[in-house]
Amino acid sequence: MKNLRSLMTGLSLIALGISAAHAAITPPLGNEDPRVRVVPYQKMNVTELHTFFGVSTHIALDKGEQVQDIACGDSAAWDIVARGNNLFLKPRAQHADTNLTIITNRRTYNFELIVLPFPANSTSAWRDKHLIYSLSFLYPNDTVREQNALLAAQAQAAAREQAEKEQRAHAQKIKDELKSVKTGVVNTDYWAAGNASITPIRAYDNGQFTYLTFGPHSPMPSVYALSRDDRESLLNTNVEGNTIVVQRLAHRLVLRFGKRVVCIENRGYSTAGAVPQTGTISPAVQRVIVKGNNDE
């Protein structure tokens, strides 16, 4: 008998443990108003929802969630309306306890709907703290994902800022190198033909750089060197005000802006000032060869 009683006691404890493990979660009373509740979302648990006959309850799901399916154990006893990530419930009967399953595009929710007995002749029943007027959820996993996304965005922003900083430093280095070049004899023997809107009002060189000055309302064109076999190569330039500083000398230049074209000939051209390593005066600047025309 003793062994039998021990066995029965053990089974009872196991049964109690199973019952406790599967007990529905009652959302805690709200801080501001006890009838407005917030509960952590747990996929494997059931959430209790208490209401009165004739009372409407609002359930707010996560932003971006869309209700796809609703299954109610006693659908005839409940009015259920879904709008976006919001649901509105109201019992049609006084005895309408049942279960409710909601499936969205992201999660599954299980509820135990309980209709409390309405206190007869009570004028304060609507203030009963056991009612749930509104219920929303906390999503811990989403919080972690949002934090990770924020950290990733911050890292990307920092990387962009660093890249921009390095680009600015490189551009400044080139600009400083250009300013440090000693001015030589000025050659102004330049001749131009083409679209007047992108024709420089002054063109000259100092034996190392070519300077093209434009009117105040003129667009700044791209500058190409034209080889003996009529191949164009895009030149590195530096803009100072309304003057384009070409970082080398060339016998013939082509200016392009969209479909507008200007050809410039340097009739005082001499190769004495050229630097052969990169085709430019600065070792930080590389020459780019462009095959064919670049009309827009």
XYZ file of C-alpha atoms in Angstrom:
296
model
C 0.000 0.000 0.000
C 2.873 2.300 0.874
C 4.393 1.850 -2.559
C 0.983 2.413 -4.165
C 0.484 5.654 -2.213
C 3.984 6.808 -3.230
C 3.215 6.016 -6.860
C -0.093 7.892 -6.732
C 1.588 10.876 -5.069
C 4.263 10.929 -7.760
C 1.674 10.783 -10.529
C -0.276 13.605 -8.897
C 2.830 15.788 -8.733
C 3.612 15.036 -12.372
C 0.033 15.909 -13.329
C 0.278 19.182 -11.419
C 3.559 19.950 -13.153
C 2.040 19.289 -16.559
C -0.964 21.441 -15.688
C 1.252 24.301 -14.544
C 3.447 24.050 -17.616
C 0.436 24.401 -19.899
C -1.392 27.095 -17.923
C -2.573 30.079 -19.969
C -0.820 33.417 -19.457
C -2.880 36.180 -17.881
C -1.593 39.563 -19.077
C -0.473 41.666 -16.087
C -2.467 44.735 -15.082
C -1.528 47.875 -16.975
C 0.545 50.550 -15.237
C -1.619 53.480 -16.295
C -4.949 51.672 -16.523
C -5.256 48.023 -15.411
C -7.577 47.310 -18.333
C -4.905 48.213 -20.901
C -2.442 45.311 -20.898
C 0.912 44.435 -22.441
C 2.242 40.871 -22.453
C 5.447 39.318 -23.867
C 4.786 37.303 -27.012
C 5.435 33.573 -26.576
C 4.596 31.372 -29.518
C 4.026 28.204 -27.446
C 1.755 29.783 -24.825
C -1.923 30.699 -24.675
C -2.970 34.193 -23.632
C -6.099 34.692 -21.537
C -8.455 37.459 -22.518
C -11.182 38.468 -20.041
C -14.186 40.527 -20.994
C -17.893 41.113 -20.295
C -20.847 40.485 -22.550
C -21.288 43.693 -24.545
C -17.678 44.881 -24.086
C -15.359 45.327 -27.072
C -11.679 44.394 -26.803
C -8.869 45.647 -29.014
C -5.834 43.469 -29.825
C -2.839 45.274 -31.337
C -0.317 43.079 -33.141
C 3.170 44.047 -34.284
C 3.699 46.730 -36.913
C 3.772 45.218 -40.370
C 1.733 42.176 -39.407
C -1.299 41.329 -41.500
C -3.962 38.915 -40.302
C -4.272 35.989 -42.715
C -6.459 33.472 -40.852
C -8.791 33.545 -37.839
C -10.188 30.401 -36.203
C -12.638 30.690 -33.311
C -13.988 27.692 -31.405
C -17.442 29.276 -31.157
C -17.542 31.759 -34.012
C -21.301 32.228 -33.642
C -20.780 33.643 -30.145
C -18.198 36.264 -31.119
C -17.890 39.253 -33.419
C -14.307 39.417 -34.700
C -13.101 42.133 -37.061
C -9.528 42.412 -38.394
C -8.080 45.628 -39.823
C -4.382 45.563 -40.694
C -2.520 44.577 -37.537
C -5.528 45.306 -35.303
C -8.379 43.051 -34.172
C -11.617 43.927 -32.422
C -13.516 41.281 -30.425
C -16.925 41.372 -28.772
C -18.915 38.449 -27.321
C -22.456 37.990 -28.612
C -23.497 35.774 -25.693
C -23.016 35.737 -21.933
C -21.693 32.174 -22.005
C -19.168 32.298 -24.817
C -15.923 30.941 -23.378
C -13.862 29.477 -26.208
C -10.478 29.540 -27.889
C -9.174 31.769 -30.668
C -6.242 31.295 -33.050
C -4.878 34.119 -35.162
C -2.320 33.548 -37.913
C -0.529 36.514 -39.451
C 2.147 36.823 -42.098
C 4.734 36.574 -39.294
C 3.344 34.797 -36.220
C 0.691 32.559 -34.680
C -1.318 33.685 -31.639
C -3.472 31.515 -29.363
C -6.056 32.964 -26.978
C -8.427 31.676 -24.347
C -11.509 33.886 -24.467
C -13.308 34.143 -21.138
C -16.577 36.019 -20.663
C -16.833 37.041 -17.003
C -20.261 37.119 -15.308
C -21.599 40.640 -15.453
C -22.384 42.007 -11.962
C -26.105 42.741 -11.883
C -27.144 46.320 -11.025
C -23.495 47.433 -10.808
C -22.716 50.930 -12.049
C -18.959 50.414 -11.751
C -18.669 47.105 -13.601
C -17.026 48.812 -16.595
C -14.154 49.833 -14.325
C -13.480 46.245 -13.269
C -9.698 45.756 -13.361
C -10.129 42.173 -14.580
C -11.486 43.389 -17.926
C -9.138 43.742 -20.870
C -10.041 46.689 -23.071
C -6.805 46.647 -25.048
C -3.994 44.108 -25.393
C -0.630 44.462 -27.116
C 2.559 42.407 -27.182
C 6.258 42.818 -26.505
C 8.534 41.101 -29.009
C 11.977 40.505 -27.436
C 13.444 38.855 -30.522
C 12.350 41.784 -32.658
C 14.046 44.153 -30.235
C 17.320 42.259 -30.703
C 16.911 42.328 -34.488
C 16.191 46.054 -34.419
C 19.277 46.665 -32.297
C 21.403 44.569 -34.666
C 19.975 46.412 -37.663
C 20.718 49.735 -35.962
C 24.301 48.670 -35.217
C 24.744 47.510 -38.823
C 23.378 50.814 -40.136
C 25.707 52.742 -37.832
C 28.680 50.659 -39.021
C 27.766 51.300 -42.664
C 27.404 55.027 -41.990
C 30.799 55.079 -40.269
C 32.369 53.230 -43.224
C 30.831 55.707 -45.699
C 32.032 58.633 -43.612
C 35.558 57.177 -43.480
C 35.570 56.584 -47.247
C 34.386 60.156 -47.889
C 37.039 61.454 -45.494
C 39.750 59.548 -47.368
C 38.444 60.833 -50.705
C 38.492 64.421 -49.433
C 42.029 63.947 -48.098
C 43.159 62.509 -51.455
C 41.555 65.393 -53.352
C 43.168 67.919 -51.014
C 46.551 66.235 -51.477
C 46.266 66.589 -55.238
C 45.116 70.197 -54.890
C 48.058 71.018 -52.628
C 50.462 69.402 -55.100
C 48.991 71.469 -57.905
C 49.427 74.687 -55.922
C 53.041 73.821 -55.095
C 54.079 73.639 -58.759
C 56.256 76.559 -59.818
C 54.826 78.736 -62.550
C 56.841 78.753 -65.736
C 56.611 80.743 -68.938
C 52.994 81.356 -69.902
C 51.872 80.054 -73.274
C 48.646 81.592 -74.578
C 48.818 80.313 -78.145
C 45.520 78.380 -77.972
C 42.866 78.220 -80.712
C 39.325 76.878 -80.307
C 36.427 75.855 -82.568
C 33.027 74.426 -81.662
C 30.012 75.109 -79.462
C 30.247 78.631 -78.059
C 28.475 77.760 -74.780
C 31.397 75.596 -73.596
C 34.245 77.494 -75.282
C 36.663 78.925 -72.693
C 37.127 82.691 -72.626
C 40.817 82.173 -71.843
C 43.245 79.285 -72.337
C 46.923 79.093 -71.416
C 49.574 76.876 -69.818
C 52.671 77.362 -67.687
C 54.671 74.535 -69.162
C 53.180 71.987 -66.770
C 49.437 72.638 -66.431
C 46.764 73.851 -68.819
C 44.263 76.436 -67.591
C 40.812 76.820 -69.189
C 38.728 79.728 -67.893
C 34.979 79.863 -68.629
C 32.297 82.490 -68.401
C 30.242 82.790 -65.175
C 27.243 80.943 -66.637
C 29.084 78.366 -68.711
C 28.823 74.660 -67.767
C 32.032 72.855 -66.887
C 32.779 70.275 -69.615
C 34.851 67.116 -69.435
C 38.331 67.499 -70.917
C 39.970 64.940 -73.220
C 43.357 64.812 -74.926
C 43.215 64.005 -78.637
C 46.068 61.796 -79.845
C 47.680 61.784 -83.286
C 45.444 58.873 -84.298
C 42.376 60.817 -83.045
C 41.830 58.742 -79.929
C 40.414 60.601 -76.933
C 41.692 60.076 -73.398
C 39.933 61.561 -70.387
C 42.209 63.929 -68.463
C 42.398 64.536 -64.742
C 41.328 68.036 -63.834
C 40.937 70.285 -60.831
C 38.320 73.041 -60.746
C 39.253 76.370 -59.182
C 36.356 78.812 -59.392
C 35.416 79.072 -63.053
C 38.769 77.699 -64.237
C 39.502 74.078 -65.082
C 43.115 73.163 -64.329
C 44.210 70.295 -66.568
C 46.985 68.358 -64.871
C 49.188 68.106 -67.981
C 49.895 69.643 -71.367
C 48.370 68.464 -74.627
C 48.695 69.423 -78.270
C 44.976 69.009 -78.876
C 42.077 69.010 -76.416
C 38.419 68.083 -76.802
C 35.793 69.528 -74.457
C 32.485 67.678 -74.110
C 29.268 68.505 -72.297
C 26.407 66.285 -73.442
C 26.299 66.653 -77.224
C 28.166 69.956 -77.149
C 31.787 69.707 -78.363
C 34.740 72.104 -78.610
C 38.154 71.342 -80.114
C 41.192 73.256 -78.851
C 44.657 73.335 -80.427
C 47.759 74.315 -78.470
C 49.968 75.803 -81.198
C 52.689 76.552 -78.708
C 52.809 72.944 -77.523
C 56.111 71.531 -76.290
C 56.742 68.166 -74.631
C 59.554 69.576 -72.489
C 57.352 69.942 -69.441
C 55.690 66.531 -69.608
C 56.133 63.957 -66.824
C 56.130 60.456 -68.379
C 55.496 58.303 -65.262
C 51.748 58.844 -65.026
C 51.044 61.305 -67.815
C 50.325 63.950 -65.141
C 52.361 66.214 -62.895
C 51.223 64.405 -59.717
C 52.223 60.798 -58.845
C 48.854 60.510 -57.070
C 46.984 61.049 -60.358
C 46.559 58.345 -62.992
C 45.690 58.872 -66.618
C 42.524 57.171 -67.942
C 42.242 56.163 -71.604
C 38.748 56.416 -73.108
C 38.030 54.516 -76.321
C 35.737 56.274 -78.743
C 33.456 59.229 -78.117
C 31.464 59.883 -74.950
C 28.527 61.842 -76.334
C 25.474 61.753 -74.056
